[in-house]
Structures are given as C-alpha cells and as structure tokens.
mmCIF file of C-alpha atoms in Angstrom:
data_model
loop_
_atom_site.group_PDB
_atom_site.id
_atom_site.type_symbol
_atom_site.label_atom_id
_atom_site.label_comp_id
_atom_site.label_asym_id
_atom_site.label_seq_id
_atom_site.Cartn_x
_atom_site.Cartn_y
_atom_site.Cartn_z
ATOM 1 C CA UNK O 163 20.930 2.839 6.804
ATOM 2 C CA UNK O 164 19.749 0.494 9.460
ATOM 3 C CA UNK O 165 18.370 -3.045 8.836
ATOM 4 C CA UNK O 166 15.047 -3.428 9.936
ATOM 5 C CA UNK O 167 13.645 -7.306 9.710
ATOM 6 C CA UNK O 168 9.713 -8.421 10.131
ATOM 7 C CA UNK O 169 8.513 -11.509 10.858
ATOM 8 C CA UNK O 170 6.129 -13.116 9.541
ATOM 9 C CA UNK O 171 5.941 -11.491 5.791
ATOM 10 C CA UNK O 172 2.454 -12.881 5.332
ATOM 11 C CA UNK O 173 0.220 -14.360 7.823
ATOM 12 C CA UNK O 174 -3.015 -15.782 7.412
ATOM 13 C CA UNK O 175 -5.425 -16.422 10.363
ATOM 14 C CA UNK O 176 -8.898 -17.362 11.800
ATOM 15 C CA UNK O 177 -11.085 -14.786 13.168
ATOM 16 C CA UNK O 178 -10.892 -14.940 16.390
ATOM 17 C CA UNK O 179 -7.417 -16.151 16.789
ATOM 18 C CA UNK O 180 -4.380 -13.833 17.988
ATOM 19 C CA UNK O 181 -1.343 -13.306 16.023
ATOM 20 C CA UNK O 182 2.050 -11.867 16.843
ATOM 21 C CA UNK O 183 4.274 -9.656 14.266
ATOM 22 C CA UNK O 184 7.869 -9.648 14.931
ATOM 23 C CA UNK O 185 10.257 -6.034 14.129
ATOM 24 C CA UNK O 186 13.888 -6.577 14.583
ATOM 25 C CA UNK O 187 16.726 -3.852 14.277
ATOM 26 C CA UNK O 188 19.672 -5.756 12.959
ATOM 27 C CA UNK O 189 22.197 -3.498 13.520
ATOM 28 C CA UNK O 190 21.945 -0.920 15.533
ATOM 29 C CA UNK O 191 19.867 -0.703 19.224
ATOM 30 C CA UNK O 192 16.947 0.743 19.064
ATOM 31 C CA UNK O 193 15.566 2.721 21.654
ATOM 32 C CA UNK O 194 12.230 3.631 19.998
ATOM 33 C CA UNK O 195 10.044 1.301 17.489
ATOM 34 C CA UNK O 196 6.407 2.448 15.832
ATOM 35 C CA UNK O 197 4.489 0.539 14.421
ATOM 36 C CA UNK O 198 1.782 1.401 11.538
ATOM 37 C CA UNK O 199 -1.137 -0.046 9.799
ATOM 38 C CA UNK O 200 -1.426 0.519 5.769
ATOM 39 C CA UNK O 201 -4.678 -0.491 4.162
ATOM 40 C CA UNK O 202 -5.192 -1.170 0.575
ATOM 41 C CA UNK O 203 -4.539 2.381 -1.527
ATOM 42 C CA UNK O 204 -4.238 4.602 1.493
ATOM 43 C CA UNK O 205 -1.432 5.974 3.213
ATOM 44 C CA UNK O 206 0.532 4.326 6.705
ATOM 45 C CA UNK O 207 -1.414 5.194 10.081
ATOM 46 C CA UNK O 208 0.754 5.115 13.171
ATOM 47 C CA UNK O 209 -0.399 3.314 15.626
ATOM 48 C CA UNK O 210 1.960 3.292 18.662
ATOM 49 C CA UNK O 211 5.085 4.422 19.652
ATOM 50 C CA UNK O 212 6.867 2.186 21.763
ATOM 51 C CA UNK O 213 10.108 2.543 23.730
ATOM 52 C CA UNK O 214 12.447 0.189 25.139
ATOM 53 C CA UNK O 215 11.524 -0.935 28.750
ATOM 54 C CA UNK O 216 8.419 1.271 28.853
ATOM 55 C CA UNK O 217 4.556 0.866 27.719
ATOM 56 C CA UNK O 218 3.692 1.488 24.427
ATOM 57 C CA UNK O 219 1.987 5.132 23.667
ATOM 58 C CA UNK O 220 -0.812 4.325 21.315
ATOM 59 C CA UNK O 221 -2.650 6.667 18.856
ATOM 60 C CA UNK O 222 -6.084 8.340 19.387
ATOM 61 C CA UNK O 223 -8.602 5.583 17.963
ATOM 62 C CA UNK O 224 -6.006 2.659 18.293
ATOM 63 C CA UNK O 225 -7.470 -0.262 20.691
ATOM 64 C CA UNK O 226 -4.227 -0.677 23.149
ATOM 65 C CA UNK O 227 -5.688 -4.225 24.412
ATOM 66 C CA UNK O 228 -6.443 -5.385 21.164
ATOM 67 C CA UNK O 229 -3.016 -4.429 19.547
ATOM 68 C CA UNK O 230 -0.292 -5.558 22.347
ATOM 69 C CA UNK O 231 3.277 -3.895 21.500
ATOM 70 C CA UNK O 232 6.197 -5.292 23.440
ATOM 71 C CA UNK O 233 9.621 -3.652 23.384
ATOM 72 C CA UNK O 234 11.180 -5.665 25.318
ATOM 73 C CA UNK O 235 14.805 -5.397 23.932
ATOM 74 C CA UNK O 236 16.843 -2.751 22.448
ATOM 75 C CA UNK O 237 16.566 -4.977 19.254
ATOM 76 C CA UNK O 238 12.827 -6.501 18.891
ATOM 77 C CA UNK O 239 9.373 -5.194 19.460
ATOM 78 C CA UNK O 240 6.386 -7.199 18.694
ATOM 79 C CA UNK O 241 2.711 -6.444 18.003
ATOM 80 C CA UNK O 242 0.190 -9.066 18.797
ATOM 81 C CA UNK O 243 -3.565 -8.350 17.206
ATOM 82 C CA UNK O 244 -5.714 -10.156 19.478
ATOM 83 C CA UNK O 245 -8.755 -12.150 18.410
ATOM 84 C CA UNK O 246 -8.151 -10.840 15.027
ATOM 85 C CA UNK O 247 -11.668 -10.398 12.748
ATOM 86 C CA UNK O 248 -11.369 -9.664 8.544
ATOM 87 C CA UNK O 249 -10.913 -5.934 8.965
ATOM 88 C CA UNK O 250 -7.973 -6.112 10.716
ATOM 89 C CA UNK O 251 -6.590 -7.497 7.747
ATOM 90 C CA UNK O 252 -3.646 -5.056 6.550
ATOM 91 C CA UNK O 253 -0.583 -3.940 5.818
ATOM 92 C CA UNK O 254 1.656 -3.543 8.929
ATOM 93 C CA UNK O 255 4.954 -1.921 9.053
ATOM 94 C CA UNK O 256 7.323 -1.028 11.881
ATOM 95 C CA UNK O 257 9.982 1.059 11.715
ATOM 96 C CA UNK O 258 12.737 1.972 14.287
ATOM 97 C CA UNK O 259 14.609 5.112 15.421
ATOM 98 C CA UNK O 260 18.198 4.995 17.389
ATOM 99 C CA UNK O 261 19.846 6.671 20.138
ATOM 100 C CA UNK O 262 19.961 10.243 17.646
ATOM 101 C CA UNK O 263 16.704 9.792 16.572
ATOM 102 C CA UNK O 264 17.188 11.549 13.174
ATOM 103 C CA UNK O 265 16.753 9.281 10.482
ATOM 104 C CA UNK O 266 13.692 6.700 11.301
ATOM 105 C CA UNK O 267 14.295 2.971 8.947
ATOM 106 C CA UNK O 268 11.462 0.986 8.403
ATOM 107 C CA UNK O 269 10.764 -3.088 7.794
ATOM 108 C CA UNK O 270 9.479 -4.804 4.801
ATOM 109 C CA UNK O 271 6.054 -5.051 6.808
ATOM 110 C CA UNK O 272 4.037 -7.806 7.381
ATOM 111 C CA UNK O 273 0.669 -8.900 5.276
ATOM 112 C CA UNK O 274 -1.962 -10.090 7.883
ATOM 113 C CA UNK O 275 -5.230 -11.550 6.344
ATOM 114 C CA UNK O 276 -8.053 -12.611 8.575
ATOM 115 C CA UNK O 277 -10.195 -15.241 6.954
ATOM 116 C CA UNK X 185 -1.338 14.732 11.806
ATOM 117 C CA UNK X 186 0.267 15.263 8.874
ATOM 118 C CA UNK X 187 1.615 18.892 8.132
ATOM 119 C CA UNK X 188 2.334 18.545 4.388
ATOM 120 C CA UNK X 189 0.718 18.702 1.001
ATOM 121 C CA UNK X 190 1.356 16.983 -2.019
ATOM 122 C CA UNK X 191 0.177 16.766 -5.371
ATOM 123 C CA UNK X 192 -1.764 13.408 -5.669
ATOM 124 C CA UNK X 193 0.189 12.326 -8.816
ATOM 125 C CA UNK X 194 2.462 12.845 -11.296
ATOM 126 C CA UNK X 195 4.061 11.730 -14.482
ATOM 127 C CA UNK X 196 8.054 11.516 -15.697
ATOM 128 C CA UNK X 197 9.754 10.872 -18.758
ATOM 129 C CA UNK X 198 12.374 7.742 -18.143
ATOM 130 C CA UNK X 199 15.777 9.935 -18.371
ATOM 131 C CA UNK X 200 14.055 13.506 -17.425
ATOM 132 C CA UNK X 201 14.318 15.145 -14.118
ATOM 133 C CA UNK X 202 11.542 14.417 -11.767
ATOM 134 C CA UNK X 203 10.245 17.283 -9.753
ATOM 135 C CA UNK X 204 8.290 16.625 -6.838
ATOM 136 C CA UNK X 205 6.734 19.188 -4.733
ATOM 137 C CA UNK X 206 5.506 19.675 -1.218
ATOM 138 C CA UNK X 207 3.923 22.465 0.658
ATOM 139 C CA UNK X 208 4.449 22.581 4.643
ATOM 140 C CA UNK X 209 3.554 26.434 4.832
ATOM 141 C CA UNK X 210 3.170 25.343 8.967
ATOM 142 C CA UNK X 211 6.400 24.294 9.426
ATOM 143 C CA UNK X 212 8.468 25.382 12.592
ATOM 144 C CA UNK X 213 11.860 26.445 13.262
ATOM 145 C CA UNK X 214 12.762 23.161 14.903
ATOM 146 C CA UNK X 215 11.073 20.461 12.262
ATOM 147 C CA UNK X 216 13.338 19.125 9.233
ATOM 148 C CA UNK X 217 11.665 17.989 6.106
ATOM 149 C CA UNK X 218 11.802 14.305 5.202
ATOM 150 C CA UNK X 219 11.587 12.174 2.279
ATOM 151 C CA UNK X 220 10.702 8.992 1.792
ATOM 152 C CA UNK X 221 9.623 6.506 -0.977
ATOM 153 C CA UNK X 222 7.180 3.292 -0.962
ATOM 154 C CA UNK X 223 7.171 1.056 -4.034
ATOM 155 C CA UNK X 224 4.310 -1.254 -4.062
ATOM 156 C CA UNK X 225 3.980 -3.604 -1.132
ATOM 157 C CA UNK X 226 6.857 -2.785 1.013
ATOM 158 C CA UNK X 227 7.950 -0.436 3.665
ATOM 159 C CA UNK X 228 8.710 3.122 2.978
ATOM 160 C CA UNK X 229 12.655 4.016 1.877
ATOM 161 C CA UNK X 230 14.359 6.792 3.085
ATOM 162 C CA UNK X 231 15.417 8.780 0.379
ATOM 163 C CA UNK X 232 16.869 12.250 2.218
ATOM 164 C CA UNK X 233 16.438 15.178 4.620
ATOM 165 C CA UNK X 234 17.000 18.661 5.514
ATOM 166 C CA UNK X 235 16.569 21.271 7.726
ATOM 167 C CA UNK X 236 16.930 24.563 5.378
ATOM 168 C CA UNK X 237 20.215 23.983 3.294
ATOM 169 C CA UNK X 238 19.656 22.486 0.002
ATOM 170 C CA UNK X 239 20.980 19.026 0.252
ATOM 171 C CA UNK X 240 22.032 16.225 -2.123
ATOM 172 C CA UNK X 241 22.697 12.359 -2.161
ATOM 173 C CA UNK X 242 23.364 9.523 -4.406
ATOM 174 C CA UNK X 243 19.595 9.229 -4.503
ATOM 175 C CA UNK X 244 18.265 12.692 -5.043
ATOM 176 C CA UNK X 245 18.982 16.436 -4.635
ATOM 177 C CA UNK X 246 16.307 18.624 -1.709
ATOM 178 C CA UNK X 247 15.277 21.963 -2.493
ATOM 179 C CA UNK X 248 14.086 24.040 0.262
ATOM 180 C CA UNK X 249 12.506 27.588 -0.109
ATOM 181 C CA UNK X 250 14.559 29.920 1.955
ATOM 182 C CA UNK X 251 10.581 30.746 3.486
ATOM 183 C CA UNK X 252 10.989 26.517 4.183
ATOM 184 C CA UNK X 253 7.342 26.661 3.364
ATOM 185 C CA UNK X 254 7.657 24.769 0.627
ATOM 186 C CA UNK X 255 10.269 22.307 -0.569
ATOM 187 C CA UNK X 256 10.921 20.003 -3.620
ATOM 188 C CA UNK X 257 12.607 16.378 -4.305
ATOM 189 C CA UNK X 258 14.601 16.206 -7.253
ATOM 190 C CA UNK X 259 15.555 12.403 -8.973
ATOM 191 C CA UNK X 260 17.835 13.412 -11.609
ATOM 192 C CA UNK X 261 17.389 11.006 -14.279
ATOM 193 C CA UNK X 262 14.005 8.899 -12.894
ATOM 194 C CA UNK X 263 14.583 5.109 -13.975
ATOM 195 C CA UNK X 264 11.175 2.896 -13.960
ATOM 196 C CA UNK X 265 12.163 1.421 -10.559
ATOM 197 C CA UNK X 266 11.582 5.067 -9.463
ATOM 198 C CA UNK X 267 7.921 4.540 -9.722
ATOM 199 C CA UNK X 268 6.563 4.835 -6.280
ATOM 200 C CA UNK X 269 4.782 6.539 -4.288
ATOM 201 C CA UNK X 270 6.604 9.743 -2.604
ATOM 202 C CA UNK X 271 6.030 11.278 0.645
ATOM 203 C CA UNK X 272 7.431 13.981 2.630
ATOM 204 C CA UNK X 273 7.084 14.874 6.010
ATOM 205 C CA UNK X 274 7.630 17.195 8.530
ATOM 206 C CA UNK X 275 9.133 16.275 12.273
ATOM 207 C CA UNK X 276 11.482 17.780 14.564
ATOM 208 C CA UNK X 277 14.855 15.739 14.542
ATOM 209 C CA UNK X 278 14.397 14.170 18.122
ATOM 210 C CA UNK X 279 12.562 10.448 17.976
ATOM 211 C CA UNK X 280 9.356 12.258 17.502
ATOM 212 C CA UNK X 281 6.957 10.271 15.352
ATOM 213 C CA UNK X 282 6.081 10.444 11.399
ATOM 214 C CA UNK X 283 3.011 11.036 10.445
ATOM 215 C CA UNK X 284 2.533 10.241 6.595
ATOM 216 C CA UNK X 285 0.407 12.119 4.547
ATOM 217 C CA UNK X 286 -0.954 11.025 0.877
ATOM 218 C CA UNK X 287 2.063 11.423 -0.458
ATOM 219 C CA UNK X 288 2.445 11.570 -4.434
ATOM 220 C CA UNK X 289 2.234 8.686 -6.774
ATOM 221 C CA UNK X 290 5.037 8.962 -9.557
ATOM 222 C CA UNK X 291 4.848 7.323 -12.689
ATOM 223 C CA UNK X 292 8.063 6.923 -14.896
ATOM 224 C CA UNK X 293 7.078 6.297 -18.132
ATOM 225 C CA UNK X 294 8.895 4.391 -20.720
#
C-alpha cells in the first residue's frame, strides 16, 4: 500500500496561535487528499476533500477559513488551524487516494493540543 | 454519512476465528464494502475490500451476502495485536470520500 507521512506527530500550541499539519504521499502522486479530525473515543470526521490544483471542498459544519487545506502538489497537502483555541485540540489524520481512486491509505495523524 | 452498522464491541479468543459483522442493508449497485482497522492512536489500516465476491488476503477473508446487505470480516486466528477497533464502510470505487461510522472495538483476549 501507499506511504502516507504527517508532520508534525504531536504539536503543542498557544491559543490563539496558527499551526500547520503536513500529509505527504511518499510514493505514489496523489491526486486527492482528505483530511479528518478524531476526538478522544469517537470515530474520524472528514473534514475536507481536497484535490490537487483546486480548492478544498469542506464538510457541512467545518469552518473553511479557520482550517486552510493546501494541495498544492501531487505529493503534499497541508492543513493550517488558524488561531487555534483548546477544543480544537485533536486527533488529525489525512489520508490520500491515487489516480484509480480505489483503495484510500491514510497517515499516522498528527496530535494537536491547544494549551 | 455513514451507511453501515456495526456491533459496538466484541470479544475473541487469541487463536479463534474472529467474526465481525456489518449491516449496509442501503447499499447500491455501484458502492464496494471496505475494511479498515485503527489500533490505538494511529491512522486507520486498510485491511480489504469487495464489491460482491467473497474475497481473501494475507490479512483476512470478506464475506458478502449474495443480498450485499450485509457482510462480515473474518481474521483467522486473531493475535493480541489484532485488538483494534474495526470499521467498514461503504463507497463507490471512484475517489469518493469515506465516511467512518462507530466501527467495532475487538478485544483479543489472552
């Protein structure tokens, strides 16, 4: 299966503050990239699908300026949560899709805590 | 939104067969069943798929009801690093998104 890398693993940040989340494919393009949120004990939430060279399609409920998604390669796409507060603190996972589509791979995710 | 139902936990003998079942009674021709697994604190693990053959990897065996209402995910002989928590999902095989639903937590007991 396809190698999916995110950067950082865990983050910790000051209310207020932005922070960017990084979701490479290592070894295959990827044309399409979503991204998810996973709070304690529940299932993943998808938040945005996001294709290479377009806008990102976000989810009913999902704040598009406060979660920025950037695809801009067939190989990275990166979330930024913009003047994070404590309950965006999470779990967040992307996971990418290639040119088939069939089988979707998904990163390690990324622990963000807002303090 | 997710189009599947799963039992909210179960429990497996280390060595036994673990069943796990999942009702998608809503399921259309197009959509192909997928399973995946998330152990504690990481991203979810593709495990297999199908679209209404049985099918079978190194990691488990699919069981689909000829109806495909319903479908089941067979470990053969569950280890304790099979202790996860299972979900399977419905989607039509073309970049469309996954929505996850509870999924099932599995236990494999010692």
């Amino acid at each position: 299966g396809a190698v999916v890398s995110q950067h950082p693993s865990r983050v910790i940040c000051k209310s207020g503050t932005s922070v960017k989340i990084e979701c490479r494919s290592l070894d295959f393009q990827a044309t399409t990239m979503f991204w998810y949120r996973q709070f304690p004990k529940q299932s993943l939430m998808l938040m945005a699908t996001s294709n290479e060279g377009s806008k990102a399609t976000y989810e009913q409920g999902v704040e598009k300026d406060k979660f920025l998604i950037n695809h801009a390669s067939l190989t990275l796409s990166t979330l930024t949560v913009t003047s994070a507060h404590p309950e965006d603190s999470s779990f967040y996972i992307c996971s990418v899709a290639g040119y088939s589509g069939n089988t979707i791979y998904f990163g390690e995710g990324s622990w963000l805590t807002v303090v | 939104d997710a189009k599947t139902t799963q039992p909210p936990s179960m429990d497996c003998a280390e060595g036994r067969a673990a069943n796990l079942p999942c009702n998608h009674s809503t399921i259309s021709g197009n959509e192909y069943v997928y399973w995946y697994r998330q152990i504690h604190s990481q991203g979810p693990q593709y495990i297999i798929h199908g679209l209404k053959n049985n099918e079978t990897n190194e990691m488990a065996s699919l069981i689909i009801t000829e109806d495909r209402k319903s479908s089941t995910l067979i470990l053969p002989h569950a280890t304790l690093r099979d202790t996860a928590v299972y979900y399977c999902i419905v989607r039509e095989n073309t970049g469309n998104q996954f929505y996850f639903g509870t999924g099932t937590s599995l236990t494999v007991i010692p």
